mmCIF file of C-alpha atoms in Angstrom:
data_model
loop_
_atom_site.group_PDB
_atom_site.id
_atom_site.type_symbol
_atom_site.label_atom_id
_atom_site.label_comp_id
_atom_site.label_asym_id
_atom_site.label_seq_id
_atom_site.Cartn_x
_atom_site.Cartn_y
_atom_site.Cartn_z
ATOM 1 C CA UNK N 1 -49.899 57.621 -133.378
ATOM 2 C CA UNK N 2 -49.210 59.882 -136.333
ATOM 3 C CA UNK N 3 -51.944 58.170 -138.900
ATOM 4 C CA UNK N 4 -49.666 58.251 -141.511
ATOM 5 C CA UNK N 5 -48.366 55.216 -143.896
ATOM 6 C CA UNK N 6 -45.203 55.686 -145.451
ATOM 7 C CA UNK N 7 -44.206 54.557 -148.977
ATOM 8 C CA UNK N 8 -41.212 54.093 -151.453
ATOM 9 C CA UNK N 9 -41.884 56.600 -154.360
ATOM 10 C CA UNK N 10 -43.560 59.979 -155.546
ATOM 11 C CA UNK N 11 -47.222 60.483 -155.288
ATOM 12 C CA UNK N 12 -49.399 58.463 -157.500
ATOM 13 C CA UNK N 13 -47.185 55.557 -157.489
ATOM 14 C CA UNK N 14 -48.219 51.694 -157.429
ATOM 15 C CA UNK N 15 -47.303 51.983 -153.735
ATOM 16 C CA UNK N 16 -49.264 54.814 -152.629
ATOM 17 C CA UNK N 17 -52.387 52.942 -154.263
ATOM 18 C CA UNK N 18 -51.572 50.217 -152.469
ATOM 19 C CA UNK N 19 -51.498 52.607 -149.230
ATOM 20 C CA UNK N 20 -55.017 54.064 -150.383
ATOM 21 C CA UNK N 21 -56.603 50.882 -151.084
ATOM 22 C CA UNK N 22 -55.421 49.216 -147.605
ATOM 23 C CA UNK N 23 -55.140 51.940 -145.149
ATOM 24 C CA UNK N 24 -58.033 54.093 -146.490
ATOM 25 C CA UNK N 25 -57.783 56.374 -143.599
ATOM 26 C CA UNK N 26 -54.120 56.693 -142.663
ATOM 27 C CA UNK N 27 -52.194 59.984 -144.625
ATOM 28 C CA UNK N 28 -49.705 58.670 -147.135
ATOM 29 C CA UNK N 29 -46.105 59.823 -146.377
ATOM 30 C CA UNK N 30 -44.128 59.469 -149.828
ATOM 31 C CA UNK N 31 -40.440 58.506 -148.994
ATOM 32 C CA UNK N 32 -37.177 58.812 -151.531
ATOM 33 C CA UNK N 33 -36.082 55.477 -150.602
ATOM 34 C CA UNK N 34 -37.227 51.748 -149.381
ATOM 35 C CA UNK N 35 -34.683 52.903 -146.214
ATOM 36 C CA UNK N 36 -36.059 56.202 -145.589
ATOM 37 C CA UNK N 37 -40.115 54.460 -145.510
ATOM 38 C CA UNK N 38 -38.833 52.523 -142.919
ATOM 39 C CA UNK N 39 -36.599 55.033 -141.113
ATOM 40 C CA UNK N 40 -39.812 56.654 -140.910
ATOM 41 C CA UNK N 41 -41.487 53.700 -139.120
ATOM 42 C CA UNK N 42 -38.294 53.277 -136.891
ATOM 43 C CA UNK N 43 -38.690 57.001 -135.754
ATOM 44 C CA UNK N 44 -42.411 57.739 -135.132
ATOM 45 C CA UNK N 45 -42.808 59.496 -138.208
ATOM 46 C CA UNK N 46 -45.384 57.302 -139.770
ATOM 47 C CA UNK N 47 -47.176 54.211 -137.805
ATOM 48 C CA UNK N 48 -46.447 51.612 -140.708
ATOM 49 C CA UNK N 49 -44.539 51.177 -144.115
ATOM 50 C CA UNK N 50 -45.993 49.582 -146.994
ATOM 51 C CA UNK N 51 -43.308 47.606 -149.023
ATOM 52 C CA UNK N 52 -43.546 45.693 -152.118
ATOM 53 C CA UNK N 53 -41.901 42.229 -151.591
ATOM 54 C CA UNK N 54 -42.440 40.397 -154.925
ATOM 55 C CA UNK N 55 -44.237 40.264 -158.211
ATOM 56 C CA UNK N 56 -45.620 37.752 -160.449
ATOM 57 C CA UNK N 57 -44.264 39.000 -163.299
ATOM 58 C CA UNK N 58 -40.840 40.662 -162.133
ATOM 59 C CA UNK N 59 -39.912 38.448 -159.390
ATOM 60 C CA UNK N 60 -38.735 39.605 -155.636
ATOM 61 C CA UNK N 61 -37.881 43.093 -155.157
ATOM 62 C CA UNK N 62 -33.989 43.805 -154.686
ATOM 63 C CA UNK N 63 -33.204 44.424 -151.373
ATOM 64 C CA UNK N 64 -36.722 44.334 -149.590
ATOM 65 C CA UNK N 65 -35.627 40.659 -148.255
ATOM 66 C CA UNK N 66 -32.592 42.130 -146.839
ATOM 67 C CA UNK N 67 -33.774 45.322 -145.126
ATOM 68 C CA UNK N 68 -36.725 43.534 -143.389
ATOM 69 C CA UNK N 69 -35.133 41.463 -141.204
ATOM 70 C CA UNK N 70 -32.294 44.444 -140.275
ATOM 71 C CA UNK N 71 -35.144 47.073 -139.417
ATOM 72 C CA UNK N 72 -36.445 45.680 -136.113
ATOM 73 C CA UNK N 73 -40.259 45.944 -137.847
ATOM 74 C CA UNK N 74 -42.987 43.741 -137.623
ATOM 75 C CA UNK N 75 -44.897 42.008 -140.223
ATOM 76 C CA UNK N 76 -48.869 43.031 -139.716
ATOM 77 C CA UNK N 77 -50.568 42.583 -143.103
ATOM 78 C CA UNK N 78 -49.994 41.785 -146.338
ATOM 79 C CA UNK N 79 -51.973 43.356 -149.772
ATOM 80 C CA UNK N 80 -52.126 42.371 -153.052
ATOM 81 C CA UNK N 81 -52.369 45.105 -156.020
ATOM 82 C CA UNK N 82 -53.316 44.102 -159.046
ATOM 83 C CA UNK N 83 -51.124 46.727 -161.526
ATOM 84 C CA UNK N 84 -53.106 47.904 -164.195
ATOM 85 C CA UNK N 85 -50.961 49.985 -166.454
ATOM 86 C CA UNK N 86 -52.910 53.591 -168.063
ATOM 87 C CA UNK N 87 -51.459 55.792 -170.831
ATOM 88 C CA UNK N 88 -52.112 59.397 -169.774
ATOM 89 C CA UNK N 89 -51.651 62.726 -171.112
ATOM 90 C CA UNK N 90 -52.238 66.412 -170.668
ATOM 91 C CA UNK N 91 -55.565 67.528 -171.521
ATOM 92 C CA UNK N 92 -56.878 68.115 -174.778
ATOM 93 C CA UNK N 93 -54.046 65.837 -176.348
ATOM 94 C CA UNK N 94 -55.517 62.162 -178.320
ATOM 95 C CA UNK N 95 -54.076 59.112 -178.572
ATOM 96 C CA UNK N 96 -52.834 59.437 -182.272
ATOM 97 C CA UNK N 97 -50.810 62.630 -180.661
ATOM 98 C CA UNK N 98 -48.707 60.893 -178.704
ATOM 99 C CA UNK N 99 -45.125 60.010 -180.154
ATOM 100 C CA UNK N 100 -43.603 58.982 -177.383
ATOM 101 C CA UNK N 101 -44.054 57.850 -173.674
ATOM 102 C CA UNK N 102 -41.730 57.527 -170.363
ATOM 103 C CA UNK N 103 -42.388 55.034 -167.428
ATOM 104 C CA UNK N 104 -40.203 52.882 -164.730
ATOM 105 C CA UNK N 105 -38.445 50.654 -167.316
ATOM 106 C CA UNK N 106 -40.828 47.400 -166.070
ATOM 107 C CA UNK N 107 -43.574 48.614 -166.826
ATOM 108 C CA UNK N 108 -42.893 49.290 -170.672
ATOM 109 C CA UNK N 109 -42.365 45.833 -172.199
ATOM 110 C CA UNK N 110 -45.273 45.172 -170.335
ATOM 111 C CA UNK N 111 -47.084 47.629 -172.541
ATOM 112 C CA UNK N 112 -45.163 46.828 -175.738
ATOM 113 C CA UNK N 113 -48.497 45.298 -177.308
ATOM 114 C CA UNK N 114 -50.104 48.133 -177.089
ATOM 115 C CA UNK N 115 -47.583 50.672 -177.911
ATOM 116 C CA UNK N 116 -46.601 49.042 -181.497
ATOM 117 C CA UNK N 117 -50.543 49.203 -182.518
ATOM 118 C CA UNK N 118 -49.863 52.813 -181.930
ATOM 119 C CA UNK N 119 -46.855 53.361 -183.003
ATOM 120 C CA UNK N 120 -45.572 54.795 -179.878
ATOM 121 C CA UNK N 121 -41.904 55.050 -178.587
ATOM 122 C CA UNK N 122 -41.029 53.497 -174.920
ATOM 123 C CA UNK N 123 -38.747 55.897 -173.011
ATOM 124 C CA UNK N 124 -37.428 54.780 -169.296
ATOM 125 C CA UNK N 125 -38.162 56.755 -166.397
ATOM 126 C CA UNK N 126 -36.627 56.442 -163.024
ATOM 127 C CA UNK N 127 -40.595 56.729 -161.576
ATOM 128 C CA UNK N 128 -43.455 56.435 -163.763
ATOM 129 C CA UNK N 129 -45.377 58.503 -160.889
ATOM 130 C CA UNK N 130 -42.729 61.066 -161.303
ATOM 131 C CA UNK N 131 -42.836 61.449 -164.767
ATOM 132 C CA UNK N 132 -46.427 61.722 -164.820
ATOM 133 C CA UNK N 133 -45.752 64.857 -162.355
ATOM 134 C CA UNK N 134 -43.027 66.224 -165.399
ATOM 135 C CA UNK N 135 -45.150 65.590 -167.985
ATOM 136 C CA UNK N 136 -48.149 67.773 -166.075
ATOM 137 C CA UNK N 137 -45.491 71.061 -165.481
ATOM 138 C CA UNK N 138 -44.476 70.643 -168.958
ATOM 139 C CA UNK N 139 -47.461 71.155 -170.928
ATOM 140 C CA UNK N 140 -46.570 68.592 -173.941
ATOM 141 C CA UNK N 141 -48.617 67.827 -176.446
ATOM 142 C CA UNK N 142 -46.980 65.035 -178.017
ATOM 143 C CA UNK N 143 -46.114 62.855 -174.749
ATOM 144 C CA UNK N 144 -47.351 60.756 -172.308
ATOM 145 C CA UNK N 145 -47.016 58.461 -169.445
ATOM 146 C CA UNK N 146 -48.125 54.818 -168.096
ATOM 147 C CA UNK N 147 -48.990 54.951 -164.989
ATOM 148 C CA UNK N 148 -51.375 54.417 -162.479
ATOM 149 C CA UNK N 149 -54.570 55.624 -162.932
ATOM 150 C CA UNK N 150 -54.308 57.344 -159.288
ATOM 151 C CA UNK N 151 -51.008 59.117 -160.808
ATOM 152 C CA UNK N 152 -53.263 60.542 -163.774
ATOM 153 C CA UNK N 153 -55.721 61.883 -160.819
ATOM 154 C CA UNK N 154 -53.216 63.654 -158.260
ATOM 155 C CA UNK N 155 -51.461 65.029 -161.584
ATOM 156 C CA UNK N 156 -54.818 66.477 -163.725
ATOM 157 C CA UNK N 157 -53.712 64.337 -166.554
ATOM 158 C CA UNK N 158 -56.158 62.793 -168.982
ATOM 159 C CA UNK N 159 -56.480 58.644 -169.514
ATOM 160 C CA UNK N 160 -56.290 57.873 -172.872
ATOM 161 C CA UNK N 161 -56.270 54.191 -172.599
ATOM 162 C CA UNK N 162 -57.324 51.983 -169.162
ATOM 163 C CA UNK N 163 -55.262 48.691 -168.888
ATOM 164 C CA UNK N 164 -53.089 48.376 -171.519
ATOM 165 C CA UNK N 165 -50.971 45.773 -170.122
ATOM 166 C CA UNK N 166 -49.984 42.865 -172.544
ATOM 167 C CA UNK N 167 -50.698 40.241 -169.331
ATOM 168 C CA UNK N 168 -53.372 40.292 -167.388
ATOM 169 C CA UNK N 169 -51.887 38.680 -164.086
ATOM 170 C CA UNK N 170 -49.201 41.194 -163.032
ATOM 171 C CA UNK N 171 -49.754 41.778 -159.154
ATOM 172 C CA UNK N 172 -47.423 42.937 -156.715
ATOM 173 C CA UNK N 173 -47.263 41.816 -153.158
ATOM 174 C CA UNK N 174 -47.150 44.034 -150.464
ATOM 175 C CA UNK N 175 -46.385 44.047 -146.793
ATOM 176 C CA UNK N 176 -47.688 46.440 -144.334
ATOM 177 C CA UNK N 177 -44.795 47.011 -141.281
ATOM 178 C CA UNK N 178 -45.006 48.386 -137.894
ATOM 179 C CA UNK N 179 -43.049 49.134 -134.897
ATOM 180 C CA UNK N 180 -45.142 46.150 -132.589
ATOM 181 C CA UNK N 181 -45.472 42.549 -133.563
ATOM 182 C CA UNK N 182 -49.600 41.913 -133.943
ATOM 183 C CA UNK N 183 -49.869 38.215 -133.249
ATOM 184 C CA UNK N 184 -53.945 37.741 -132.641
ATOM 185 C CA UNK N 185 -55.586 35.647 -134.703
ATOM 186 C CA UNK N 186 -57.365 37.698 -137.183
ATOM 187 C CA UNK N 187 -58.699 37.401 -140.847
ATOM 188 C CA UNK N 188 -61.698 35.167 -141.939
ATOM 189 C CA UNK N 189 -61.576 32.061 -144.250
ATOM 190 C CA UNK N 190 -58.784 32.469 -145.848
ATOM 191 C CA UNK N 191 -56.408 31.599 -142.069
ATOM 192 C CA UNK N 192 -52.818 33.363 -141.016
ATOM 193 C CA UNK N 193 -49.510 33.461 -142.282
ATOM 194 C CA UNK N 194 -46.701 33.350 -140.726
ATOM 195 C CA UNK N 195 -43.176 35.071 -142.401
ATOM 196 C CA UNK N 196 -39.483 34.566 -140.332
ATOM 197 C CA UNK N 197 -36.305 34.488 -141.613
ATOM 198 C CA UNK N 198 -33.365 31.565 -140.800
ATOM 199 C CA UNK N 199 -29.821 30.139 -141.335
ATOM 200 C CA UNK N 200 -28.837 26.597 -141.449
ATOM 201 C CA UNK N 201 -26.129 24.977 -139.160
ATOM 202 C CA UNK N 202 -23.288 24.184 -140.870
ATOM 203 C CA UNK N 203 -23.992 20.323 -141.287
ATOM 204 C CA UNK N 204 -24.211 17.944 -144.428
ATOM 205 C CA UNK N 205 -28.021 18.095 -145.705
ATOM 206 C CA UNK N 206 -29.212 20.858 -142.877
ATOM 207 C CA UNK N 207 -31.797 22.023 -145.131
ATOM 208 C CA UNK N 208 -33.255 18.854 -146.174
ATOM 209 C CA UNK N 209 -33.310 18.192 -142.217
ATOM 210 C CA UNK N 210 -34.617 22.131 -141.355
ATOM 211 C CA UNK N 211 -37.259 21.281 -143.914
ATOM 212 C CA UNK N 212 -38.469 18.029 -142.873
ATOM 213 C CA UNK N 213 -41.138 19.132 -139.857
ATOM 214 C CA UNK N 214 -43.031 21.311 -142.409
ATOM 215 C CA UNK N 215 -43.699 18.325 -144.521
ATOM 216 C CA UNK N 216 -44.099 15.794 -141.637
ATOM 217 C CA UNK N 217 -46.981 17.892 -139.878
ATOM 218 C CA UNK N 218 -48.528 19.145 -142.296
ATOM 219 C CA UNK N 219 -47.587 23.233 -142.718
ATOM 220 C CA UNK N 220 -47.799 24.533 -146.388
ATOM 221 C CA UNK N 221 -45.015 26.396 -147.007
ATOM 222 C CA UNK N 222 -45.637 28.784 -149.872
ATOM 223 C CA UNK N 223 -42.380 30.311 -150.312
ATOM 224 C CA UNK N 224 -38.427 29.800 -149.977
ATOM 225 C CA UNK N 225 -35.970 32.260 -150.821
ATOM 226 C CA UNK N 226 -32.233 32.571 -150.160
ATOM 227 C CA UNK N 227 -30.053 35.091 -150.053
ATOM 228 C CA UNK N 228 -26.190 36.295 -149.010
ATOM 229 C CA UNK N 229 -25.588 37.540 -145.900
ATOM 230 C CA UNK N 230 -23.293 40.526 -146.004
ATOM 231 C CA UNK N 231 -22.278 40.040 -149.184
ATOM 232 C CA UNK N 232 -20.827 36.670 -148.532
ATOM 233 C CA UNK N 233 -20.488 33.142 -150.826
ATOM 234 C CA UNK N 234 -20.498 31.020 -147.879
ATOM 235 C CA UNK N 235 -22.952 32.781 -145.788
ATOM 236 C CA UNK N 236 -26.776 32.506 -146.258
ATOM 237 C CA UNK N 237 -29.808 33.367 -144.823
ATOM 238 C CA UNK N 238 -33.249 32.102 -146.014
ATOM 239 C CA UNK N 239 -36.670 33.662 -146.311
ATOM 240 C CA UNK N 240 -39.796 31.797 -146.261
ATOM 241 C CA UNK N 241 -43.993 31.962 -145.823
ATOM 242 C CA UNK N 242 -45.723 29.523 -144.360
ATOM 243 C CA UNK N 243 -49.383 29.178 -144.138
ATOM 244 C CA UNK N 244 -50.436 28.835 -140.117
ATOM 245 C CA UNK N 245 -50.139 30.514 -136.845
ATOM 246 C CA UNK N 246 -47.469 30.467 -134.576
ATOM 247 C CA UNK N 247 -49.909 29.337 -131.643
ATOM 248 C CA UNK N 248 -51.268 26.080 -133.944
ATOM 249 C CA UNK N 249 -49.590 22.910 -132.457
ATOM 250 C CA UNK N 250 -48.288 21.086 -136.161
ATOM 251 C CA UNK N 251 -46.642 25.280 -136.582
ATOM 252 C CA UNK N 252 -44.973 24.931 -133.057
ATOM 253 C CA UNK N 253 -43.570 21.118 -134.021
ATOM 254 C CA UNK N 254 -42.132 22.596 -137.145
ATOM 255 C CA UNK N 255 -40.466 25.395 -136.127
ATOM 256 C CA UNK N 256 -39.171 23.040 -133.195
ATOM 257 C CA UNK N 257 -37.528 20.709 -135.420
ATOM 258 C CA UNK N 258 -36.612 23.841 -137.547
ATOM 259 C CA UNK N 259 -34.686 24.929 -134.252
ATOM 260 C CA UNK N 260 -32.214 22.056 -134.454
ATOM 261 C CA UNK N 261 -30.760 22.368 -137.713
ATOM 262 C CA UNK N 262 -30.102 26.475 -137.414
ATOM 263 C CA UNK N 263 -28.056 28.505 -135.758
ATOM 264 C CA UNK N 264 -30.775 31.544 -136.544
ATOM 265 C CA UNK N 265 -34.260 32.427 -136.805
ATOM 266 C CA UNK N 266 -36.239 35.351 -136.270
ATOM 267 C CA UNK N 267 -40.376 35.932 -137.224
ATOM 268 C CA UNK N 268 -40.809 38.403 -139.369
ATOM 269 C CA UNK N 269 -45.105 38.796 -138.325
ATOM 270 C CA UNK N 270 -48.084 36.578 -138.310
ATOM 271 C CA UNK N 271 -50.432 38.294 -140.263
ATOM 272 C CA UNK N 272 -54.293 37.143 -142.008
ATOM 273 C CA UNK N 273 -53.929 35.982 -145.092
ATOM 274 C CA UNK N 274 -54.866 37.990 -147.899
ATOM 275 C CA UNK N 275 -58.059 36.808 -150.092
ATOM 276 C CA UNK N 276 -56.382 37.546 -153.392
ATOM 277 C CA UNK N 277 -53.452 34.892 -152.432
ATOM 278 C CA UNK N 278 -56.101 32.194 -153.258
#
């Protein structure tokens, strides 16, 4: 076991807070790429990867629906982060200083509110935790950043302004991957979810049929998603969440029934459901 968590991004990121606020005591390993956080995982480097799946502002994530099913990981968690957006500067600088700011590209029309009261220009950033790191070496006085507040803190940057976001619902989901499947029952009130991945038979209505034992015994399924398969039109494999355990009896009907109409399907992880989901 190394103790280490490995991420997608630069220090101070929305990931690495994500890492800090669910894995406390595991060393965050930053990683260039969502394929090098789980090459990571794949070669003993780090004991999990934390990837972001989806957000309820922005949608899915490219490519994190395609790479989990390829890297032979296991589902064992999931975490929702809450991403509150700060404007930052170096020390000593005010708000009515600031003439311009960089960040990831998302996360500036998610600002724009706050920026036009200001006056403040928007410039993209490949990483808002990266720019944050610039913006520290280069001793501006008329720049800053939005970023996370952790970011502002690993950096020696001043907040200006906490939470500037125009909407105050944008969360990210996060899933927490290791090398061995966890399939105990864990988690408290809020039950277990269970993620796999699955393609239809070729055969008139197959996912009308595939669906049918979810509704006819009773599993919630709380998400859906397709996708192409190796770049292909006629090939497609489909993601989906559904709120049980493998071992409950109405789970094991439905994923029975599920079994005739595919010619595919893999679990992902069973994991507890996370108390910010409800």
């Amino acid at each position: 076991m190394t103790g280490r968590i490995a991420f997608q991004g630069e220090p101070g990121a929305y990931s690495h807070q994500a890492c800090r606020d669910a894995r406390p005591d595991m060393e965050p390993l930053p990683c260039h790429t969502f394929e090098d956080a789980i090459s990571a995982v794949q070669k003993g480097e780090a004991d999990m990867a934390m990837l972001p799946v989806e957000n309820s502002t922005y949608g899915r994530v490219a490519d994190i629906h395609r790479l989990m099913p390829e890297s032979g990981l296991h589902i064992v968690e999931e975490a929702f982060v809450r991403v509150h957006i700060s404007l930052m500067a170096n020390p000593g600088v005010q708000i009515e200083d600031i003439e311009r700011v960089r960040a990831h590209l998302v996360l500036l029309p998610q600002s724009a509110g706050f920026l036009k009261q200001y006056g403040i220009k928007g410039e993209a950033a490949a990483d808002s935790a990266g720019a944050a790191e610039e913006l520290a070496r280069s001793g501006s006085g008329t720049e800053g950043v939005l970023a996370s507040d952790l970011a502002a803190e690993l950096n020696g940057l001043h907040i200006l302004a906490r939470h500037i976001e125009d909407h105050a619902h944008n969360t990210t989901r996060f899933l927490l991957m290791a090398r061995e499947p966890d399939l105990r029952r864990r988690g408290g009130e809020h039950g277990m979810m269970t993620s796999f991945v699955f393609r239809v038979r070729n055969i008139p209505a197959a996912l009308y049929k595939a669906m049918g034992g979810f509704a006819t015994n009773g599993v919630n399924m709380t998400k859906l998603e397709s996708y192409m398969v190796d770049g292909s039109f006629s090939a497609t494999q489909f993601y989906a969440d559904i709120e049980g355990h493998p071992d409950d009896r109405n789970v094991q009907l439905a994923l029975e029934e599920l079994s005739y109409f595919t010619s595919q399907m893999d679990i992902l992880g069973t994991y507890p459901a996370d108390p910010k989901r409800h």
